[in-house]
Coordinates of C-alpha atoms in Angstrom, one line a residue:
Chain A
M1 CA -42.3 -26.9 4.5
E2 CA -44.6 -24.0 5.0
E3 CA -43.8 -23.7 8.7
F4 CA -40.1 -23.9 7.9
V5 CA -40.3 -21.1 5.4
K6 CA -42.3 -18.9 7.9
E7 CA -39.9 -19.6 10.7
Y8 CA -37.1 -18.3 8.5
L9 CA -39.0 -15.3 7.3
N10 CA -39.9 -14.4 10.9
Q11 CA -36.2 -14.2 11.6
G12 CA -35.6 -11.9 8.7
K13 CA -34.0 -14.7 6.6
R14 CA -34.9 -16.8 3.5
I15 CA -34.5 -20.5 3.2
D16 CA -32.0 -20.2 0.3
G17 CA -29.9 -17.7 2.2
R18 CA -30.8 -14.6 0.1
G19 CA -31.6 -11.2 1.5
F20 CA -35.1 -9.8 1.1
R21 CA -34.0 -7.6 -1.8
D22 CA -32.0 -10.2 -3.7
Y23 CA -32.9 -12.0 -6.9
R24 CA -31.9 -15.5 -7.6
P25 CA -29.3 -16.0 -10.4
I26 CA -30.7 -15.1 -13.8
E27 CA -29.7 -16.6 -17.1
I28 CA -31.0 -15.0 -20.3
K29 CA -30.4 -16.2 -23.8
H30 CA -31.7 -14.8 -27.1
S31 CA -32.4 -16.1 -30.6
V32 CA -32.9 -19.6 -29.3
V33 CA -35.6 -20.6 -31.8
S34 CA -34.5 -20.0 -35.4
K35 CA -38.0 -20.4 -36.8
A36 CA -39.3 -17.4 -34.7
E37 CA -38.7 -13.8 -35.8
G38 CA -37.5 -13.2 -32.3
S39 CA -37.0 -15.4 -29.2
A40 CA -35.5 -15.6 -25.8
F41 CA -35.1 -18.1 -22.9
V42 CA -34.9 -17.1 -19.3
N43 CA -34.0 -19.2 -16.3
L44 CA -34.8 -17.2 -13.2
G45 CA -33.7 -19.3 -10.2
G46 CA -35.1 -22.4 -11.8
T47 CA -38.2 -20.9 -13.4
K48 CA -37.8 -21.5 -17.1
V49 CA -39.7 -19.6 -19.7
Y50 CA -39.4 -19.3 -23.5
A51 CA -40.7 -16.2 -25.3
G52 CA -41.2 -16.4 -29.0
V53 CA -42.2 -13.6 -31.3
K54 CA -43.9 -14.3 -34.6
L55 CA -44.9 -11.6 -37.1
D56 CA -47.9 -11.8 -39.4
I57 CA -49.7 -9.3 -41.7
G58 CA -53.1 -8.4 -40.4
E59 CA -55.8 -5.8 -40.5
P60 CA -55.4 -2.8 -38.1
F61 CA -58.0 -2.0 -35.5
P62 CA -60.5 0.5 -36.8
D63 CA -59.6 3.0 -34.1
S64 CA -55.9 2.9 -34.9
P65 CA -55.6 2.2 -38.7
N66 CA -51.9 3.2 -38.9
E67 CA -50.6 1.1 -36.0
G68 CA -49.3 -2.4 -35.7
I69 CA -51.0 -4.8 -33.3
L70 CA -49.5 -6.5 -30.2
I71 CA -50.9 -9.8 -28.9
V72 CA -49.5 -11.6 -25.9
N73 CA -50.4 -15.1 -24.9
A74 CA -49.1 -17.4 -22.2
E75 CA -49.2 -21.2 -22.0
F76 CA -48.4 -23.0 -18.8
T77 CA -47.3 -26.3 -20.3
P78 CA -48.1 -29.4 -18.2
L79 CA -44.3 -30.0 -18.1
S80 CA -44.1 -27.0 -15.7
S81 CA -45.7 -28.3 -12.5
P82 CA -47.8 -31.2 -11.2
E83 CA -50.6 -28.7 -10.6
I84 CA -50.9 -27.8 -14.3
E85 CA -53.4 -29.8 -16.3
P86 CA -53.3 -29.8 -20.1
G87 CA -56.0 -27.6 -21.7
P88 CA -56.8 -24.0 -22.5
P89 CA -55.1 -21.2 -20.4
G90 CA -56.6 -20.8 -16.9
E91 CA -57.0 -17.5 -15.0
D92 CA -53.4 -17.3 -13.9
A93 CA -52.0 -17.8 -17.4
I94 CA -54.5 -15.2 -18.7
E95 CA -53.6 -12.7 -16.0
L96 CA -49.9 -13.2 -16.6
A97 CA -50.2 -12.6 -20.4
R98 CA -52.4 -9.6 -19.9
I99 CA -49.9 -8.0 -17.4
V100 CA -47.0 -8.6 -19.8
D101 CA -49.1 -7.1 -22.6
R102 CA -49.8 -4.0 -20.5
I103 CA -46.2 -3.5 -19.6
I104 CA -45.1 -3.7 -23.2
R105 CA -48.1 -1.6 -24.5
E106 CA -48.3 1.1 -21.8
S107 CA -44.5 1.6 -21.7
Q108 CA -44.8 2.2 -25.5
A109 CA -41.7 0.0 -25.8
I110 CA -42.6 -0.9 -29.4
E111 CA -43.2 1.9 -31.9
L112 CA -46.4 0.5 -33.2
E113 CA -46.9 3.4 -35.6
K114 CA -43.8 2.1 -37.5
L115 CA -45.5 -1.2 -38.2
F116 CA -47.8 0.2 -40.9
I117 CA -47.4 -1.7 -44.2
E118 CA -50.0 -0.2 -46.5
E119 CA -53.7 0.9 -46.3
G120 CA -55.5 -1.8 -44.3
K121 CA -52.3 -3.8 -43.6
V122 CA -50.1 -3.7 -40.6
W123 CA -47.7 -6.0 -38.7
V124 CA -49.2 -8.1 -36.0
V125 CA -46.6 -8.9 -33.3
Y126 CA -47.4 -12.1 -31.4
V127 CA -45.5 -12.7 -28.2
D128 CA -46.1 -16.2 -27.0
L129 CA -44.8 -17.3 -23.6
A130 CA -44.2 -21.0 -22.9
V131 CA -43.5 -21.9 -19.3
F132 CA -41.6 -25.1 -18.7
D133 CA -40.8 -25.0 -15.0
M134 CA -42.5 -23.0 -12.3
R135 CA -40.2 -22.4 -9.4
G136 CA -41.6 -19.0 -8.4
N137 CA -41.8 -15.5 -9.8
L138 CA -43.0 -16.5 -13.2
M139 CA -44.1 -12.9 -13.7
D140 CA -40.7 -11.2 -13.8
A141 CA -39.2 -14.1 -15.8
S142 CA -41.9 -13.7 -18.4
T143 CA -41.4 -10.0 -18.7
L144 CA -37.7 -10.4 -19.1
A145 CA -38.1 -13.1 -21.7
S146 CA -40.7 -11.1 -23.7
I147 CA -38.6 -7.9 -23.8
K148 CA -35.4 -9.8 -24.6
A149 CA -37.2 -11.6 -27.5
L150 CA -38.6 -8.3 -28.8
L151 CA -35.2 -6.7 -28.7
H152 CA -33.9 -9.4 -31.0
T153 CA -36.9 -9.6 -33.3
R154 CA -36.4 -8.9 -37.0
I155 CA -39.1 -7.9 -39.5
P156 CA -39.3 -10.3 -42.4
K157 CA -39.2 -9.3 -46.1
V158 CA -42.6 -8.9 -47.9
E159 CA -43.0 -9.6 -51.6
N160 CA -46.4 -9.1 -53.4
G161 CA -48.1 -9.1 -50.0
K162 CA -46.5 -12.3 -48.9
I163 CA -44.0 -12.8 -46.1
I164 CA -40.7 -14.4 -47.1
R165 CA -39.8 -16.3 -43.9
G166 CA -36.2 -16.4 -43.0
E167 CA -35.3 -13.2 -45.0
F168 CA -35.3 -10.0 -43.0
V169 CA -35.3 -6.3 -43.8
S170 CA -35.0 -4.5 -40.4
K171 CA -35.2 -4.8 -36.7
L172 CA -38.4 -4.4 -34.8
P173 CA -38.5 -0.8 -33.5
V174 CA -38.1 -1.3 -29.8
I175 CA -37.2 1.9 -27.9
Y176 CA -37.7 1.0 -24.2
K177 CA -36.8 -1.9 -22.0
P178 CA -39.6 -2.1 -19.4
V179 CA -39.2 -4.8 -16.7
S180 CA -41.5 -6.0 -14.0
V181 CA -40.5 -6.3 -10.3
T182 CA -42.9 -8.4 -8.3
I183 CA -42.8 -7.8 -4.6
G184 CA -44.2 -9.9 -1.9
K185 CA -45.4 -8.7 1.5
Y186 CA -44.8 -10.9 4.6
N187 CA -45.8 -9.3 7.9
N188 CA -44.2 -5.8 7.5
N189 CA -41.4 -7.0 5.1
L190 CA -41.2 -6.5 1.4
L191 CA -39.4 -9.2 -0.6
V192 CA -38.5 -9.5 -4.3
D193 CA -38.3 -12.7 -6.4
L194 CA -40.3 -15.1 -4.4
S195 CA -39.4 -18.8 -4.7
K196 CA -42.0 -21.4 -5.2
E197 CA -41.9 -22.2 -1.5
E198 CA -42.3 -18.6 -0.5
E199 CA -45.2 -18.1 -2.9
E200 CA -47.1 -20.8 -0.9
V201 CA -46.7 -18.8 2.3
I202 CA -47.0 -15.2 1.1
D203 CA -50.5 -14.2 0.2
T204 CA -50.0 -10.6 -1.1
K205 CA -48.0 -9.6 -4.1
L206 CA -47.6 -6.4 -6.1
V207 CA -46.4 -6.5 -9.7
I208 CA -44.8 -3.2 -10.7
G209 CA -43.8 -2.5 -14.3
V210 CA -41.0 0.1 -14.6
R211 CA -39.7 1.8 -17.7
D212 CA -36.1 3.0 -18.4
D213 CA -37.0 6.6 -17.2
D214 CA -38.4 5.2 -13.9
K215 CA -42.0 5.8 -15.1
I216 CA -44.4 3.2 -13.7
C217 CA -46.2 1.6 -16.6
A218 CA -48.3 -1.1 -14.8
M219 CA -49.3 -2.3 -11.4
Q220 CA -51.3 -5.2 -10.2
K221 CA -52.0 -6.5 -6.7
Q222 CA -52.3 -10.2 -6.5
G223 CA -53.4 -12.6 -3.7
I224 CA -55.9 -12.5 -1.0
G225 CA -54.1 -10.1 1.4
A226 CA -54.1 -6.3 1.5
L227 CA -51.5 -3.6 1.3
S228 CA -51.1 -0.3 3.2
F229 CA -50.2 3.0 1.6
K230 CA -46.8 2.7 3.2
D231 CA -46.3 -0.8 1.7
I232 CA -47.1 0.5 -1.8
E233 CA -44.7 3.5 -1.4
G234 CA -41.9 1.1 -0.2
A235 CA -42.7 -1.3 -3.0
L236 CA -42.4 1.5 -5.6
D237 CA -39.0 2.5 -4.3
L238 CA -37.8 -1.1 -4.3
A239 CA -39.2 -1.7 -7.8
I240 CA -37.4 1.3 -9.2
E241 CA -34.2 0.3 -7.6
K242 CA -34.4 -3.4 -8.7
S243 CA -35.6 -2.5 -12.2
K244 CA -32.2 -1.0 -13.1
E245 CA -30.5 -4.2 -12.0
L246 CA -32.8 -6.3 -14.2
R247 CA -32.6 -4.0 -17.2
R248 CA -28.8 -4.3 -17.2
L249 CA -29.2 -8.0 -18.0
L250 CA -31.2 -7.3 -21.2
Chain B
M1 CA -52.3 5.0 -26.3
K2 CA -54.7 6.3 -28.9
K3 CA -54.9 10.0 -29.5
P4 CA -58.3 11.5 -28.7
E5 CA -60.0 13.5 -31.4
I6 CA -60.9 16.2 -28.9
P7 CA -59.1 17.4 -25.7
L8 CA -60.5 15.8 -22.6
I9 CA -60.1 18.8 -20.4
I10 CA -61.4 22.2 -21.6
N11 CA -61.1 25.3 -19.3
G12 CA -60.6 23.0 -16.3
R13 CA -63.7 21.0 -17.0
R14 CA -64.0 17.5 -18.3
I15 CA -66.1 16.3 -21.3
D16 CA -69.1 15.7 -19.2
G17 CA -68.8 19.0 -17.4
R18 CA -67.2 17.7 -14.2
L19 CA -64.3 19.1 -12.3
P20 CA -61.2 16.9 -12.0
D21 CA -62.0 15.7 -8.5
E22 CA -65.8 15.4 -9.1
V23 CA -67.5 12.0 -9.0
R24 CA -70.5 11.2 -11.1
E25 CA -73.9 10.8 -9.4
I26 CA -73.7 7.6 -7.4
K27 CA -76.8 5.5 -6.7
M28 CA -76.9 2.4 -4.5
S29 CA -79.7 0.0 -3.6
I30 CA -79.9 -3.4 -2.0
G31 CA -82.0 -6.5 -2.2
E32 CA -83.8 -6.4 -5.5
I33 CA -82.8 -10.0 -6.6
L34 CA -85.3 -12.1 -4.6
N35 CA -83.6 -15.4 -5.2
A36 CA -80.2 -14.3 -4.0
D37 CA -78.9 -14.4 -0.5
G38 CA -77.8 -10.9 -1.0
S39 CA -77.9 -8.4 -3.9
A40 CA -77.1 -4.8 -4.8
R41 CA -77.2 -2.4 -7.6
V42 CA -74.7 0.5 -7.9
S43 CA -74.4 3.1 -10.6
F44 CA -71.8 5.8 -11.3
G45 CA -73.5 8.0 -13.9
N46 CA -74.3 5.7 -16.9
T47 CA -72.2 2.8 -15.5
E48 CA -74.5 0.4 -13.8
A49 CA -73.7 -2.9 -12.1
I50 CA -76.0 -5.5 -10.5
V51 CA -74.5 -8.1 -8.2
A52 CA -76.0 -11.2 -6.5
V53 CA -74.4 -13.3 -3.8
Y54 CA -75.2 -17.0 -3.3
G55 CA -73.9 -18.8 -0.2
P56 CA -72.2 -19.8 1.8
R57 CA -73.3 -23.0 0.2
A58 CA -71.9 -26.5 -0.2
L59 CA -69.0 -26.7 -2.7
F60 CA -68.9 -29.4 -5.3
P61 CA -67.0 -31.3 -6.6
K62 CA -65.7 -32.2 -3.2
F63 CA -62.0 -32.1 -4.1
L64 CA -62.3 -28.3 -4.4
Q65 CA -63.2 -28.0 -0.7
E66 CA -60.6 -26.5 1.7
T67 CA -60.7 -27.9 5.2
D68 CA -59.7 -24.7 7.0
V69 CA -61.2 -21.9 4.8
G70 CA -64.1 -21.2 2.6
L71 CA -63.8 -20.4 -1.0
V72 CA -64.9 -17.2 -2.8
R73 CA -65.7 -17.3 -6.5
V74 CA -66.4 -14.3 -8.6
I75 CA -67.7 -14.0 -12.1
Y76 CA -67.6 -10.6 -13.7
S77 CA -69.5 -10.3 -17.0
M78 CA -70.9 -7.6 -19.2
S79 CA -74.3 -7.8 -20.9
P80 CA -74.1 -7.9 -24.7
F81 CA -76.1 -4.7 -24.8
S82 CA -74.0 -2.8 -22.3
V83 CA -71.6 -1.3 -24.8
D84 CA -71.6 0.4 -28.2
E85 CA -70.7 -2.7 -30.3
R86 CA -72.6 -5.8 -29.1
K87 CA -70.4 -7.8 -26.8
N88 CA -70.2 -11.5 -27.2
P89 CA -71.7 -12.9 -24.0
A90 CA -69.0 -15.6 -23.7
P91 CA -66.3 -14.8 -21.1
D92 CA -63.3 -13.0 -22.6
R93 CA -59.8 -12.7 -21.3
R94 CA -60.5 -9.3 -19.8
S95 CA -63.5 -10.6 -17.8
I96 CA -61.5 -13.6 -16.6
E97 CA -58.7 -11.4 -15.4
I98 CA -61.1 -8.9 -13.7
S99 CA -63.0 -11.8 -12.0
K100 CA -59.7 -13.2 -10.7
V101 CA -58.4 -10.0 -9.1
T102 CA -61.9 -9.1 -7.8
K103 CA -62.1 -12.5 -6.1
E104 CA -58.8 -11.7 -4.4
A105 CA -60.0 -8.2 -3.4
L106 CA -63.2 -9.4 -1.8
S107 CA -61.5 -12.5 -0.2
A108 CA -59.2 -10.0 1.6
A109 CA -62.2 -8.5 3.4
I110 CA -64.1 -11.7 4.1
F111 CA -63.6 -14.0 7.2
I112 CA -63.1 -17.0 4.9
E113 CA -62.1 -19.2 7.9
D114 CA -65.8 -18.9 9.1
F115 CA -67.1 -21.2 6.4
P116 CA -64.7 -24.0 5.7
K117 CA -65.5 -26.4 2.9
A118 CA -68.2 -24.0 1.6
V119 CA -68.3 -21.5 -1.1
V120 CA -69.6 -17.9 -1.6
D121 CA -70.5 -17.2 -5.2
V122 CA -70.5 -13.6 -6.3
Y123 CA -72.0 -12.9 -9.7
E124 CA -71.4 -9.4 -11.1
N125 CA -73.2 -8.2 -14.2
I126 CA -72.6 -4.9 -16.0
I127 CA -75.9 -3.6 -17.4
Q128 CA -74.4 -0.5 -18.9
A129 CA -70.8 0.4 -19.3
D130 CA -69.4 3.9 -19.3
G131 CA -66.0 3.5 -17.7
S132 CA -65.1 2.3 -14.2
T133 CA -67.2 -0.9 -14.5
R134 CA -65.0 -3.1 -12.4
V135 CA -65.0 -0.7 -9.4
A136 CA -68.8 -0.2 -9.7
A137 CA -69.2 -3.9 -9.5
I138 CA -66.8 -4.2 -6.5
N139 CA -68.9 -1.6 -4.6
A140 CA -72.1 -3.5 -5.4
A141 CA -70.4 -6.9 -4.5
S142 CA -69.4 -5.6 -1.1
L143 CA -73.0 -4.4 -0.4
A144 CA -74.4 -7.7 -1.6
L145 CA -72.0 -9.6 0.6
A146 CA -72.9 -7.5 3.6
S147 CA -76.6 -7.9 3.0
A148 CA -76.2 -11.7 2.6
G149 CA -74.7 -11.7 6.1
I150 CA -71.2 -12.8 5.1
P151 CA -68.8 -12.0 8.0
M152 CA -66.5 -9.3 6.8
K153 CA -63.6 -7.3 8.3
D154 CA -64.9 -4.2 6.6
L155 CA -66.8 -3.1 3.6
V156 CA -64.8 -2.8 0.4
A157 CA -65.1 0.6 -1.4
A158 CA -63.7 1.1 -4.9
C159 CA -63.1 3.8 -7.4
S160 CA -61.0 4.7 -10.4
V161 CA -58.5 7.5 -10.8
G162 CA -56.3 8.5 -13.7
K163 CA -54.5 11.1 -15.7
V164 CA -55.9 12.8 -18.8
D165 CA -54.4 15.9 -20.6
D166 CA -51.8 16.2 -17.8
T167 CA -54.6 16.4 -15.1
L168 CA -55.2 13.9 -12.4
I169 CA -58.9 13.0 -12.3
V170 CA -61.3 10.7 -10.4
D171 CA -64.1 8.4 -11.6
L172 CA -63.2 8.0 -15.3
N173 CA -66.0 7.8 -17.8
G174 CA -65.8 5.6 -20.9
K175 CA -64.2 8.2 -23.1
E176 CA -61.7 9.2 -20.5
D177 CA -60.9 5.5 -19.9
N178 CA -60.2 4.9 -23.6
Y179 CA -58.0 7.9 -24.1
S180 CA -56.4 8.4 -20.7
E181 CA -52.7 8.6 -20.3
S182 CA -53.0 6.4 -17.2
D183 CA -55.8 4.8 -15.2
M184 CA -55.9 3.1 -11.9
A185 CA -58.6 1.0 -10.2
V186 CA -58.4 0.9 -6.4
A187 CA -60.4 -0.9 -3.8
M188 CA -59.9 -0.7 -0.1
M189 CA -61.1 -1.4 3.4
P190 CA -61.5 2.3 4.3
S191 CA -61.6 1.9 8.1
K192 CA -58.4 0.0 8.0
G193 CA -56.7 2.0 5.3
L194 CA -55.8 -1.2 3.5
I195 CA -55.8 -1.7 -0.3
T196 CA -57.3 -4.9 -1.5
F197 CA -57.4 -4.2 -5.3
L198 CA -55.0 -2.3 -7.4
Q199 CA -54.6 -2.2 -11.1
M200 CA -52.8 0.5 -12.9
D201 CA -51.5 1.1 -16.4
G202 CA -50.1 4.1 -18.3
R203 CA -47.0 6.2 -17.6
L204 CA -46.8 7.8 -14.2
T205 CA -44.0 8.9 -11.9
K206 CA -43.9 7.4 -8.5
E207 CA -45.1 10.7 -7.1
E208 CA -48.1 10.7 -9.4
V209 CA -49.0 7.2 -8.4
L210 CA -49.0 8.2 -4.7
E211 CA -51.0 11.3 -5.4
L212 CA -53.6 9.3 -7.3
L213 CA -53.8 6.8 -4.4
K214 CA -54.5 9.7 -2.0
K215 CA -57.3 10.9 -4.3
A216 CA -58.7 7.3 -4.5
E217 CA -58.7 7.1 -0.7
E218 CA -60.8 10.3 -0.4
V219 CA -63.3 9.0 -3.0
C220 CA -63.4 5.5 -1.4
K221 CA -64.2 7.1 2.0
R222 CA -67.1 8.9 0.5
I223 CA -68.4 5.8 -1.2
Y224 CA -67.9 3.9 2.1
E225 CA -70.2 6.4 3.9
L226 CA -72.8 5.9 1.1
Q227 CA -72.6 2.2 1.4
K228 CA -73.1 2.3 5.2
K229 CA -76.1 4.7 4.7
T230 CA -77.6 2.3 2.1
L231 CA -77.3 -0.7 4.4
L232 CA -78.7 1.2 7.4
E233 CA -81.7 2.6 5.5
R234 CA -82.5 -0.9 4.2
Y235 CA -82.3 -2.4 7.7
K236 CA -84.4 0.4 9.2
M237 CA -87.2 -0.1 6.6
E238 CA -87.4 -3.8 7.3
K239 CA -87.7 -3.1 11.0
E240 CA -90.7 -0.7 10.3
E241 CA -92.4 -3.3 8.2
E242 CA -92.5 -5.9 11.0

């Protein structure tokens, strides 16, 4: 399989017939879990991810006493791949969650200062990702699912300091739709949306988080290869271009 | 982003008196951990990292072995006393992520096909943290790998760059790191011009990212010269002792 994928890439082609700059079909649904304050499901070319948002009342961090808190976690369920063993998140799941966290946080997509309840009490926004099928490019699928879920998150009613689940007072203040575009490098080519088969052959990736105003809000190089300055410049252009396409789906 | 209580740039100077393009005092040394196959200590101002390399050595359990390449493992950790509030010594999510991307950054520079079935363990410890700890550790790791005789394509040199108060700066200290509008950690193989580590967060235009990368390259090249000098001096001293 690996040789087959390489042979195609060397000819400037992909085994599923896509161009290097094409995403696979993307299906996005929201409000798929009624128990959650916000939720979304993404199917990106077979990669299936749920994002669920739960809100809780918590104590603010001492250095930002008037701001809500964002916590992102990712779970690679053993359903998702024969390589995933049940157990606590491994380094890949932790990295994924932390990149999604930075994309949401650094883009300032959520107005955290509006999540103040009263002295010593703020909303804690938990974004939990549950991965059910890993068919490549989990990163971009997870960012899409997280943002879609946040866009449809409602803040529950609070009475005497207790949350009334199922009754809502307002929408979560989300003002940007950041997306991630993960770009692989094979020889001197840049490709978006790597399939599972391509990920096994391509050892260098760059995740780029892009906000609505084209500001770059996060970057992370992944894999054991290296990138030239020209690669990075090309990847930034490609990410900005593709980010608009992805954002239209949200 | 938290708002700093004080501006981070006053009259063109940073809070520690540096100019935007100025790096803190860098110190490097090699070989102080006697048990290790290679070791190094690198400091940037108050930030100090010690790294030891063990291997290549046999990898167990056996199912982890790769028949065509060797494995590189990295553990980045901060000593409990390295920060203002005591840090729990157990690995946290931040350390696990840094370890993972550092492993990839170093693997890019190592001829891993030279030691199939074996492993090289890189243990990074931050003794004192004042910003830019992951890059200080990468610089030390690269020196420790070289002094352990691990075959490498090039040394890996690393630095941090960022944006505070609308000014692009290099080598962020702890305060700047906390309150920066953006920060970026970069490691590269300077003689090849290839980037092996890149983490960025904040809000930057594409042009600003590219400008910061250029600044990072300049600093990495200077660090690279220091690394080579440190290795040469160490090697020369051993020759004289013989």
